[in-house]
């Protein structure tokens, strides 16, 4: 049996279900819910890496993450997001963003599977629904935003946290840049598609770029659009990068997450 319980204001939903028993019909229900709520989480999943990858492939082609190494030779598709109790500085992804927006074809979905977590409530992932953020814009602002693109860089404001992790993995960093429309239409619904962690500027001739940036960032992450997801061990979450912003929250402790991004 599969049970879906939406969070308040439909910002994400919990799915009570054992992924190992996935049927075609279940998958359709899950995909529909993902499109509707933007983020789904499944508690108590006993998945090894092989089954995790198998589940991920149901949502599309697995993307290569250009900035971190894979889990192992056998499972290069999984990247490890790890924080040790001794780590200083911000966590990986500690500012609202959408993943890899600085690439030409950013991954549609991101999955995290928790292998080791600190105490409950200590290392949540925050989400902000960009469907709701769009809906709450004024008519004039909607019109304005439909016409412009954002230019994004892997060296944007959030890159400090990536640099820390990359240093550990010993890889060189090459700057990646791309531009995308600020408003995205997904299954006939509009969402603000702008990553505060990566935005450098806008493409069109806007007089006061900084003012628009400030307005957009403040608006995108208003409390009323947000849900904070607590983690427990063996919990899997998947979200739509096109309609959800996310951020890691600061914490001190040991945590290991296995991450897969889907094109
Ligand atoms: Fe992220």
PDB file of C-alpha atoms and ligand atoms in Angstrom:
ATOM      1  CA  UNK A   1       0.000   0.000   0.000  1.00  0.00           C
ATOM      2  CA  UNK A   2       1.158   3.479  -0.864  1.00  0.00           C
ATOM      3  CA  UNK A   3       0.040   6.439   1.199  1.00  0.00           C
ATOM      4  CA  UNK A   4       0.771  10.064   0.379  1.00  0.00           C
ATOM      5  CA  UNK A   5       0.459  12.722   3.066  1.00  0.00           C
ATOM      6  CA  UNK A   6       1.042  16.283   1.815  1.00  0.00           C
ATOM      7  CA  UNK A   7       2.723  18.787   4.134  1.00  0.00           C
ATOM      8  CA  UNK A   8       1.068  22.070   5.024  1.00  0.00           C
ATOM      9  CA  UNK A   9       0.130  24.109   1.937  1.00  0.00           C
ATOM     10  CA  UNK A  10       1.207  21.127  -0.214  1.00  0.00           C
ATOM     11  CA  UNK A  11       4.900  22.035   0.078  1.00  0.00           C
ATOM     12  CA  UNK A  12       6.305  18.514  -0.289  1.00  0.00           C
ATOM     13  CA  UNK A  13       4.695  15.273   0.875  1.00  0.00           C
ATOM     14  CA  UNK A  14       5.566  12.148   2.819  1.00  0.00           C
ATOM     15  CA  UNK A  15       5.130   8.847   1.017  1.00  0.00           C
ATOM     16  CA  UNK A  16       4.597   5.829   3.242  1.00  0.00           C
ATOM     17  CA  UNK A  17       5.768   3.013   1.050  1.00  0.00           C
ATOM     18  CA  UNK A  18       8.492   0.371   0.707  1.00  0.00           C
ATOM     19  CA  UNK A  19      10.343   1.300  -2.474  1.00  0.00           C
ATOM     20  CA  UNK A  20      11.433  -2.318  -2.924  1.00  0.00           C
ATOM     21  CA  UNK A  21       7.821  -3.189  -3.822  1.00  0.00           C
ATOM     22  CA  UNK A  22       7.520  -0.577  -6.566  1.00  0.00           C
ATOM     23  CA  UNK A  23       5.098  -1.443  -9.377  1.00  0.00           C
ATOM     24  CA  UNK A  24       4.411   0.512 -12.583  1.00  0.00           C
ATOM     25  CA  UNK A  25       1.190   1.821 -11.090  1.00  0.00           C
ATOM     26  CA  UNK A  26       2.985   2.966  -7.915  1.00  0.00           C
ATOM     27  CA  UNK A  27       5.552   4.759 -10.042  1.00  0.00           C
ATOM     28  CA  UNK A  28       2.872   6.713 -11.878  1.00  0.00           C
ATOM     29  CA  UNK A  29       1.300   7.788  -8.594  1.00  0.00           C
ATOM     30  CA  UNK A  30       4.710   8.827  -7.241  1.00  0.00           C
ATOM     31  CA  UNK A  31       5.583  10.828 -10.370  1.00  0.00           C
ATOM     32  CA  UNK A  32       2.257  12.631 -10.275  1.00  0.00           C
ATOM     33  CA  UNK A  33       2.756  13.463  -6.594  1.00  0.00           C
ATOM     34  CA  UNK A  34       6.288  14.711  -7.290  1.00  0.00           C
ATOM     35  CA  UNK A  35       4.994  17.061  -9.938  1.00  0.00           C
ATOM     36  CA  UNK A  36       2.232  18.267  -7.626  1.00  0.00           C
ATOM     37  CA  UNK A  37       4.159  18.705  -4.356  1.00  0.00           C
ATOM     38  CA  UNK A  38       7.698  19.323  -5.693  1.00  0.00           C
ATOM     39  CA  UNK A  39       9.381  17.110  -3.074  1.00  0.00           C
ATOM     40  CA  UNK A  40       8.679  13.651  -1.668  1.00  0.00           C
ATOM     41  CA  UNK A  41      10.291  11.822   1.218  1.00  0.00           C
ATOM     42  CA  UNK A  42      10.213   8.153   2.118  1.00  0.00           C
ATOM     43  CA  UNK A  43      11.217   6.984   5.595  1.00  0.00           C
ATOM     44  CA  UNK A  44      12.698   3.612   6.609  1.00  0.00           C
ATOM     45  CA  UNK A  45      14.022   2.461   3.244  1.00  0.00           C
ATOM     46  CA  UNK A  46      16.357  -0.520   3.179  1.00  0.00           C
ATOM     47  CA  UNK A  47      18.099   0.061  -0.128  1.00  0.00           C
ATOM     48  CA  UNK A  48      21.609  -0.896  -1.150  1.00  0.00           C
ATOM     49  CA  UNK A  49      23.391   1.212  -3.777  1.00  0.00           C
ATOM     50  CA  UNK A  50      22.222  -1.039  -6.609  1.00  0.00           C
ATOM     51  CA  UNK A  51      18.546  -0.690  -5.657  1.00  0.00           C
ATOM     52  CA  UNK A  52      18.922   3.032  -5.011  1.00  0.00           C
ATOM     53  CA  UNK A  53      20.263   3.543  -8.535  1.00  0.00           C
ATOM     54  CA  UNK A  54      17.535   1.311  -9.956  1.00  0.00           C
ATOM     55  CA  UNK A  55      14.868   3.460  -8.275  1.00  0.00           C
ATOM     56  CA  UNK A  56      16.514   6.679  -9.483  1.00  0.00           C
ATOM     57  CA  UNK A  57      16.552   5.495 -13.103  1.00  0.00           C
ATOM     58  CA  UNK A  58      12.735   5.421 -13.088  1.00  0.00           C
ATOM     59  CA  UNK A  59      12.789   9.236 -13.146  1.00  0.00           C
ATOM     60  CA  UNK A  60      15.219   9.725 -16.040  1.00  0.00           C
ATOM     61  CA  UNK A  61      18.835   9.458 -16.996  1.00  0.00           C
ATOM     62  CA  UNK A  62      21.294   9.773 -14.138  1.00  0.00           C
ATOM     63  CA  UNK A  63      23.284  12.981 -14.436  1.00  0.00           C
ATOM     64  CA  UNK A  64      26.980  13.407 -13.903  1.00  0.00           C
ATOM     65  CA  UNK A  65      27.797  15.813 -11.109  1.00  0.00           C
ATOM     66  CA  UNK A  66      30.747  17.776 -12.406  1.00  0.00           C
ATOM     67  CA  UNK A  67      32.024  18.940  -9.037  1.00  0.00           C
ATOM     68  CA  UNK A  68      32.485  15.847  -6.855  1.00  0.00           C
ATOM     69  CA  UNK A  69      33.822  12.315  -7.214  1.00  0.00           C
ATOM     70  CA  UNK A  70      31.579   9.258  -7.237  1.00  0.00           C
ATOM     71  CA  UNK A  71      31.058   6.789  -4.370  1.00  0.00           C
ATOM     72  CA  UNK A  72      33.192   4.071  -5.957  1.00  0.00           C
ATOM     73  CA  UNK A  73      34.241   2.631  -9.303  1.00  0.00           C
ATOM     74  CA  UNK A  74      31.184   0.402  -9.231  1.00  0.00           C
ATOM     75  CA  UNK A  75      28.772   3.217  -8.350  1.00  0.00           C
ATOM     76  CA  UNK A  76      30.118   6.453  -9.863  1.00  0.00           C
ATOM     77  CA  UNK A  77      26.526   7.729 -10.227  1.00  0.00           C
ATOM     78  CA  UNK A  78      26.269   8.217  -6.467  1.00  0.00           C
ATOM     79  CA  UNK A  79      28.124  11.159  -4.956  1.00  0.00           C
ATOM     80  CA  UNK A  80      28.779  11.336  -1.255  1.00  0.00           C
ATOM     81  CA  UNK A  81      27.841  14.464   0.663  1.00  0.00           C
ATOM     82  CA  UNK A  82      29.617  14.117   3.956  1.00  0.00           C
ATOM     83  CA  UNK A  83      30.164  16.296   6.976  1.00  0.00           C
ATOM     84  CA  UNK A  84      32.332  15.318   9.916  1.00  0.00           C
ATOM     85  CA  UNK A  85      31.962  16.585  13.460  1.00  0.00           C
ATOM     86  CA  UNK A  86      35.411  18.144  13.115  1.00  0.00           C
ATOM     87  CA  UNK A  87      34.492  20.078   9.938  1.00  0.00           C
ATOM     88  CA  UNK A  88      34.498  23.844  10.229  1.00  0.00           C
ATOM     89  CA  UNK A  89      32.747  26.392   8.046  1.00  0.00           C
ATOM     90  CA  UNK A  90      29.381  26.058   6.343  1.00  0.00           C
ATOM     91  CA  UNK A  91      27.882  22.766   5.164  1.00  0.00           C
ATOM     92  CA  UNK A  92      27.649  21.828   1.505  1.00  0.00           C
ATOM     93  CA  UNK A  93      24.736  23.759  -0.010  1.00  0.00           C
ATOM     94  CA  UNK A  94      24.114  26.086   2.903  1.00  0.00           C
ATOM     95  CA  UNK A  95      22.189  28.764   1.023  1.00  0.00           C
ATOM     96  CA  UNK A  96      19.018  28.526  -1.044  1.00  0.00           C
ATOM     97  CA  UNK A  97      19.772  27.232  -4.530  1.00  0.00           C
ATOM     98  CA  UNK A  98      18.804  24.779  -7.233  1.00  0.00           C
ATOM     99  CA  UNK A  99      21.357  22.172  -8.216  1.00  0.00           C
ATOM    100  CA  UNK A 100      23.790  22.725 -11.089  1.00  0.00           C
ATOM    101  CA  UNK A 101      21.830  25.620 -12.618  1.00  0.00           C
ATOM    102  CA  UNK A 102      25.161  26.791 -14.081  1.00  0.00           C
ATOM    103  CA  UNK A 103      25.049  23.925 -16.622  1.00  0.00           C
ATOM    104  CA  UNK A 104      23.181  24.061 -19.959  1.00  0.00           C
ATOM    105  CA  UNK A 105      20.854  21.245 -18.956  1.00  0.00           C
ATOM    106  CA  UNK A 106      20.546  21.264 -15.192  1.00  0.00           C
ATOM    107  CA  UNK A 107      19.299  18.058 -13.563  1.00  0.00           C
ATOM    108  CA  UNK A 108      15.526  17.980 -13.155  1.00  0.00           C
ATOM    109  CA  UNK A 109      15.599  15.952  -9.970  1.00  0.00           C
ATOM    110  CA  UNK A 110      17.916  15.446  -7.025  1.00  0.00           C
ATOM    111  CA  UNK A 111      17.789  12.541  -4.600  1.00  0.00           C
ATOM    112  CA  UNK A 112      19.364  12.253  -1.191  1.00  0.00           C
ATOM    113  CA  UNK A 113      19.531   9.024   0.789  1.00  0.00           C
ATOM    114  CA  UNK A 114      20.664   9.331   4.400  1.00  0.00           C
ATOM    115  CA  UNK A 115      23.248   6.834   5.623  1.00  0.00           C
ATOM    116  CA  UNK A 116      24.309   8.607   8.809  1.00  0.00           C
ATOM    117  CA  UNK A 117      22.557  11.529  10.479  1.00  0.00           C
ATOM    118  CA  UNK A 118      22.951  13.629  13.634  1.00  0.00           C
ATOM    119  CA  UNK A 119      20.101  14.018  16.128  1.00  0.00           C
ATOM    120  CA  UNK A 120      16.661  14.628  14.660  1.00  0.00           C
ATOM    121  CA  UNK A 121      16.055  18.258  13.780  1.00  0.00           C
ATOM    122  CA  UNK A 122      19.782  19.031  13.763  1.00  0.00           C
ATOM    123  CA  UNK A 123      20.494  18.919  10.049  1.00  0.00           C
ATOM    124  CA  UNK A 124      17.278  19.616   8.183  1.00  0.00           C
ATOM    125  CA  UNK A 125      17.033  20.401   4.495  1.00  0.00           C
ATOM    126  CA  UNK A 126      14.838  23.443   3.862  1.00  0.00           C
ATOM    127  CA  UNK A 127      12.673  23.692   0.778  1.00  0.00           C
ATOM    128  CA  UNK A 128      10.906  26.669  -0.758  1.00  0.00           C
ATOM    129  CA  UNK A 129       8.112  26.116  -3.281  1.00  0.00           C
ATOM    130  CA  UNK A 130       8.621  28.225  -6.361  1.00  0.00           C
ATOM    131  CA  UNK A 131       5.136  27.415  -7.652  1.00  0.00           C
ATOM    132  CA  UNK A 132       3.712  29.225  -4.656  1.00  0.00           C
ATOM    133  CA  UNK A 133       6.343  31.951  -4.892  1.00  0.00           C
ATOM    134  CA  UNK A 134       5.294  32.580  -8.501  1.00  0.00           C
ATOM    135  CA  UNK A 135       1.606  32.620  -7.623  1.00  0.00           C
ATOM    136  CA  UNK A 136       2.271  35.304  -5.015  1.00  0.00           C
ATOM    137  CA  UNK A 137       3.943  37.724  -7.431  1.00  0.00           C
ATOM    138  CA  UNK A 138       2.087  40.805  -8.634  1.00  0.00           C
ATOM    139  CA  UNK A 139       0.827  40.821 -12.234  1.00  0.00           C
ATOM    140  CA  UNK A 140       3.378  43.461 -13.206  1.00  0.00           C
ATOM    141  CA  UNK A 141       6.261  41.528 -11.730  1.00  0.00           C
ATOM    142  CA  UNK A 142       5.127  38.301 -13.409  1.00  0.00           C
ATOM    143  CA  UNK A 143       5.087  40.086 -16.750  1.00  0.00           C
ATOM    144  CA  UNK A 144       8.529  41.549 -16.155  1.00  0.00           C
ATOM    145  CA  UNK A 145      10.107  38.258 -15.077  1.00  0.00           C
ATOM    146  CA  UNK A 146       8.699  36.332 -18.039  1.00  0.00           C
ATOM    147  CA  UNK A 147      10.914  38.402 -20.294  1.00  0.00           C
ATOM    148  CA  UNK A 148      14.258  37.947 -18.605  1.00  0.00           C
ATOM    149  CA  UNK A 149      16.971  35.374 -18.125  1.00  0.00           C
ATOM    150  CA  UNK A 150      19.397  34.856 -15.290  1.00  0.00           C
ATOM    151  CA  UNK A 151      23.109  34.220 -15.740  1.00  0.00           C
ATOM    152  CA  UNK A 152      24.481  31.644 -13.320  1.00  0.00           C
ATOM    153  CA  UNK A 153      27.948  30.575 -12.314  1.00  0.00           C
ATOM    154  CA  UNK A 154      29.370  27.667 -10.368  1.00  0.00           C
ATOM    155  CA  UNK A 155      31.482  30.354  -8.701  1.00  0.00           C
ATOM    156  CA  UNK A 156      28.372  32.131  -7.398  1.00  0.00           C
ATOM    157  CA  UNK A 157      27.818  33.083  -3.732  1.00  0.00           C
ATOM    158  CA  UNK A 158      27.283  29.461  -2.645  1.00  0.00           C
ATOM    159  CA  UNK A 159      30.526  28.167  -4.132  1.00  0.00           C
ATOM    160  CA  UNK A 160      32.397  28.657  -0.866  1.00  0.00           C
ATOM    161  CA  UNK A 161      30.777  25.501   0.548  1.00  0.00           C
ATOM    162  CA  UNK A 162      31.532  23.520  -2.599  1.00  0.00           C
ATOM    163  CA  UNK A 163      35.139  24.651  -2.531  1.00  0.00           C
ATOM    164  CA  UNK A 164      35.539  23.215   0.962  1.00  0.00           C
ATOM    165  CA  UNK A 165      34.275  19.828  -0.181  1.00  0.00           C
ATOM    166  CA  UNK A 166      36.227  19.864  -3.421  1.00  0.00           C
ATOM    167  CA  UNK A 167      39.388  20.613  -1.495  1.00  0.00           C
ATOM    168  CA  UNK A 168      38.827  17.410   0.472  1.00  0.00           C
ATOM    169  CA  UNK A 169      38.355  15.404  -2.703  1.00  0.00           C
ATOM    170  CA  UNK A 170      41.386  17.007  -4.293  1.00  0.00           C
ATOM    171  CA  UNK A 171      39.814  18.038  -7.576  1.00  0.00           C
ATOM    172  CA  UNK A 172      40.490  21.176  -9.538  1.00  0.00           C
ATOM    173  CA  UNK A 173      37.586  23.551 -10.017  1.00  0.00           C
ATOM    174  CA  UNK A 174      36.667  24.881 -13.431  1.00  0.00           C
ATOM    175  CA  UNK A 175      34.061  27.645 -13.583  1.00  0.00           C
ATOM    176  CA  UNK A 176      30.821  26.685 -15.353  1.00  0.00           C
ATOM    177  CA  UNK A 177      28.341  29.280 -16.605  1.00  0.00           C
ATOM    178  CA  UNK A 178      24.887  29.191 -18.139  1.00  0.00           C
ATOM    179  CA  UNK A 179      21.725  31.247 -18.576  1.00  0.00           C
ATOM    180  CA  UNK A 180      18.066  30.256 -18.164  1.00  0.00           C
ATOM    181  CA  UNK A 181      14.654  31.896 -18.251  1.00  0.00           C
ATOM    182  CA  UNK A 182      13.638  33.140 -14.814  1.00  0.00           C
ATOM    183  CA  UNK A 183      10.157  31.701 -15.209  1.00  0.00           C
ATOM    184  CA  UNK A 184       9.753  28.035 -16.045  1.00  0.00           C
ATOM    185  CA  UNK A 185       6.592  26.282 -17.106  1.00  0.00           C
ATOM    186  CA  UNK A 186       6.267  22.754 -15.772  1.00  0.00           C
ATOM    187  CA  UNK A 187       3.169  20.793 -16.750  1.00  0.00           C
ATOM    188  CA  UNK A 188       1.294  24.062 -17.389  1.00  0.00           C
ATOM    189  CA  UNK A 189       2.222  25.499 -14.000  1.00  0.00           C
ATOM    190  CA  UNK A 190       4.690  28.387 -13.717  1.00  0.00           C
ATOM    191  CA  UNK A 191       7.531  28.481 -11.221  1.00  0.00           C
ATOM    192  CA  UNK A 192      10.303  30.961 -10.463  1.00  0.00           C
ATOM    193  CA  UNK A 193      13.471  29.269 -11.621  1.00  0.00           C
ATOM    194  CA  UNK A 194      16.282  31.281 -10.118  1.00  0.00           C
ATOM    195  CA  UNK A 195      19.061  30.078  -7.858  1.00  0.00           C
ATOM    196  CA  UNK A 196      20.098  32.745  -5.323  1.00  0.00           C
ATOM    197  CA  UNK A 197      23.266  30.734  -4.637  1.00  0.00           C
ATOM    198  CA  UNK A 198      24.388  30.983  -8.274  1.00  0.00           C
ATOM    199  CA  UNK A 199      22.851  34.102  -9.851  1.00  0.00           C
ATOM    200  CA  UNK A 200      25.390  36.605 -11.162  1.00  0.00           C
ATOM    201  CA  UNK A 201      23.223  38.968 -13.254  1.00  0.00           C
ATOM    202  CA  UNK A 202      20.258  39.248 -15.616  1.00  0.00           C
ATOM    203  CA  UNK A 203      20.586  39.144 -19.393  1.00  0.00           C
ATOM    204  CA  UNK A 204      18.365  42.011 -20.366  1.00  0.00           C
ATOM    205  CA  UNK A 205      18.991  45.647 -19.865  1.00  0.00           C
ATOM    206  CA  UNK A 206      17.553  46.168 -16.415  1.00  0.00           C
ATOM    207  CA  UNK A 207      18.383  49.501 -14.838  1.00  0.00           C
ATOM    208  CA  UNK A 208      18.800  48.435 -11.277  1.00  0.00           C
ATOM    209  CA  UNK A 209      19.930  44.818 -11.293  1.00  0.00           C
ATOM    210  CA  UNK A 210      20.774  44.759  -7.607  1.00  0.00           C
ATOM    211  CA  UNK A 211      17.319  45.961  -6.628  1.00  0.00           C
ATOM    212  CA  UNK A 212      15.632  43.228  -8.662  1.00  0.00           C
ATOM    213  CA  UNK A 213      18.019  40.594  -7.294  1.00  0.00           C
ATOM    214  CA  UNK A 214      17.242  41.664  -3.742  1.00  0.00           C
ATOM    215  CA  UNK A 215      13.512  41.662  -4.357  1.00  0.00           C
ATOM    216  CA  UNK A 216      13.607  38.240  -5.982  1.00  0.00           C
ATOM    217  CA  UNK A 217      15.752  36.595  -3.326  1.00  0.00           C
ATOM    218  CA  UNK A 218      13.611  37.953  -0.487  1.00  0.00           C
ATOM    219  CA  UNK A 219      10.448  36.900  -2.235  1.00  0.00           C
ATOM    220  CA  UNK A 220      11.582  33.399  -3.240  1.00  0.00           C
ATOM    221  CA  UNK A 221      12.328  32.278   0.288  1.00  0.00           C
ATOM    222  CA  UNK A 222       9.480  33.791   2.276  1.00  0.00           C
ATOM    223  CA  UNK A 223       8.532  31.662   5.273  1.00  0.00           C
ATOM    224  CA  UNK A 224       5.066  30.973   3.872  1.00  0.00           C
ATOM    225  CA  UNK A 225       6.524  29.129   0.873  1.00  0.00           C
ATOM    226  CA  UNK A 226       8.794  26.928   2.990  1.00  0.00           C
ATOM    227  CA  UNK A 227       9.018  23.489   4.573  1.00  0.00           C
ATOM    228  CA  UNK A 228      11.911  22.197   6.677  1.00  0.00           C
ATOM    229  CA  UNK A 229      12.589  18.471   6.272  1.00  0.00           C
ATOM    230  CA  UNK A 230      14.076  16.619   9.249  1.00  0.00           C
ATOM    231  CA  UNK A 231      16.235  13.575   8.519  1.00  0.00           C
ATOM    232  CA  UNK A 232      16.465  10.140  10.031  1.00  0.00           C
ATOM    233  CA  UNK A 233      18.681   7.271   8.932  1.00  0.00           C
ATOM    234  CA  UNK A 234      17.567   5.429   5.755  1.00  0.00           C
ATOM    235  CA  UNK A 235      15.320   8.234   4.584  1.00  0.00           C
ATOM    236  CA  UNK A 236      15.145   9.052   0.910  1.00  0.00           C
ATOM    237  CA  UNK A 237      14.037  12.375  -0.537  1.00  0.00           C
ATOM    238  CA  UNK A 238      13.548  13.395  -4.154  1.00  0.00           C
ATOM    239  CA  UNK A 239      12.755  16.893  -5.357  1.00  0.00           C
ATOM    240  CA  UNK A 240      12.125  18.772  -8.567  1.00  0.00           C
ATOM    241  CA  UNK A 241      14.892  21.309  -9.007  1.00  0.00           C
ATOM    242  CA  UNK A 242      12.726  23.319 -11.376  1.00  0.00           C
ATOM    243  CA  UNK A 243      10.064  24.116  -8.798  1.00  0.00           C
ATOM    244  CA  UNK A 244      11.833  23.831  -5.429  1.00  0.00           C
ATOM    245  CA  UNK A 245      14.691  25.755  -3.927  1.00  0.00           C
ATOM    246  CA  UNK A 246      16.590  23.954  -1.188  1.00  0.00           C
ATOM    247  CA  UNK A 247      19.304  24.607   1.345  1.00  0.00           C
ATOM    248  CA  UNK A 248      21.241  22.723   3.975  1.00  0.00           C
ATOM    249  CA  UNK A 249      20.868  24.057   7.514  1.00  0.00           C
ATOM    250  CA  UNK A 250      23.936  24.645   9.700  1.00  0.00           C
ATOM    251  CA  UNK A 251      24.827  21.819  12.098  1.00  0.00           C
ATOM    252  CA  UNK A 252      27.724  20.246  13.912  1.00  0.00           C
ATOM    253  CA  UNK A 253      27.921  16.475  13.714  1.00  0.00           C
ATOM    254  CA  UNK A 254      28.581  13.498  11.482  1.00  0.00           C
ATOM    255  CA  UNK A 255      26.424  13.069   8.448  1.00  0.00           C
ATOM    256  CA  UNK A 256      26.667  10.995   5.276  1.00  0.00           C
ATOM    257  CA  UNK A 257      24.223  11.437   2.423  1.00  0.00           C
ATOM    258  CA  UNK A 258      24.257   9.591  -0.875  1.00  0.00           C
ATOM    259  CA  UNK A 259      23.197  11.862  -3.677  1.00  0.00           C
ATOM    260  CA  UNK A 260      21.971  11.149  -7.195  1.00  0.00           C
ATOM    261  CA  UNK A 261      20.954  13.792  -9.713  1.00  0.00           C
ATOM    262  CA  UNK A 262      18.648  13.012 -12.636  1.00  0.00           C
ATOM    263  CA  UNK A 263      18.599  14.703 -15.999  1.00  0.00           C
TER     264      UNK A 263
HETATM  265 FE1  LIG B   1      21.848  21.263  -3.502  1.00  0.00          FE
END
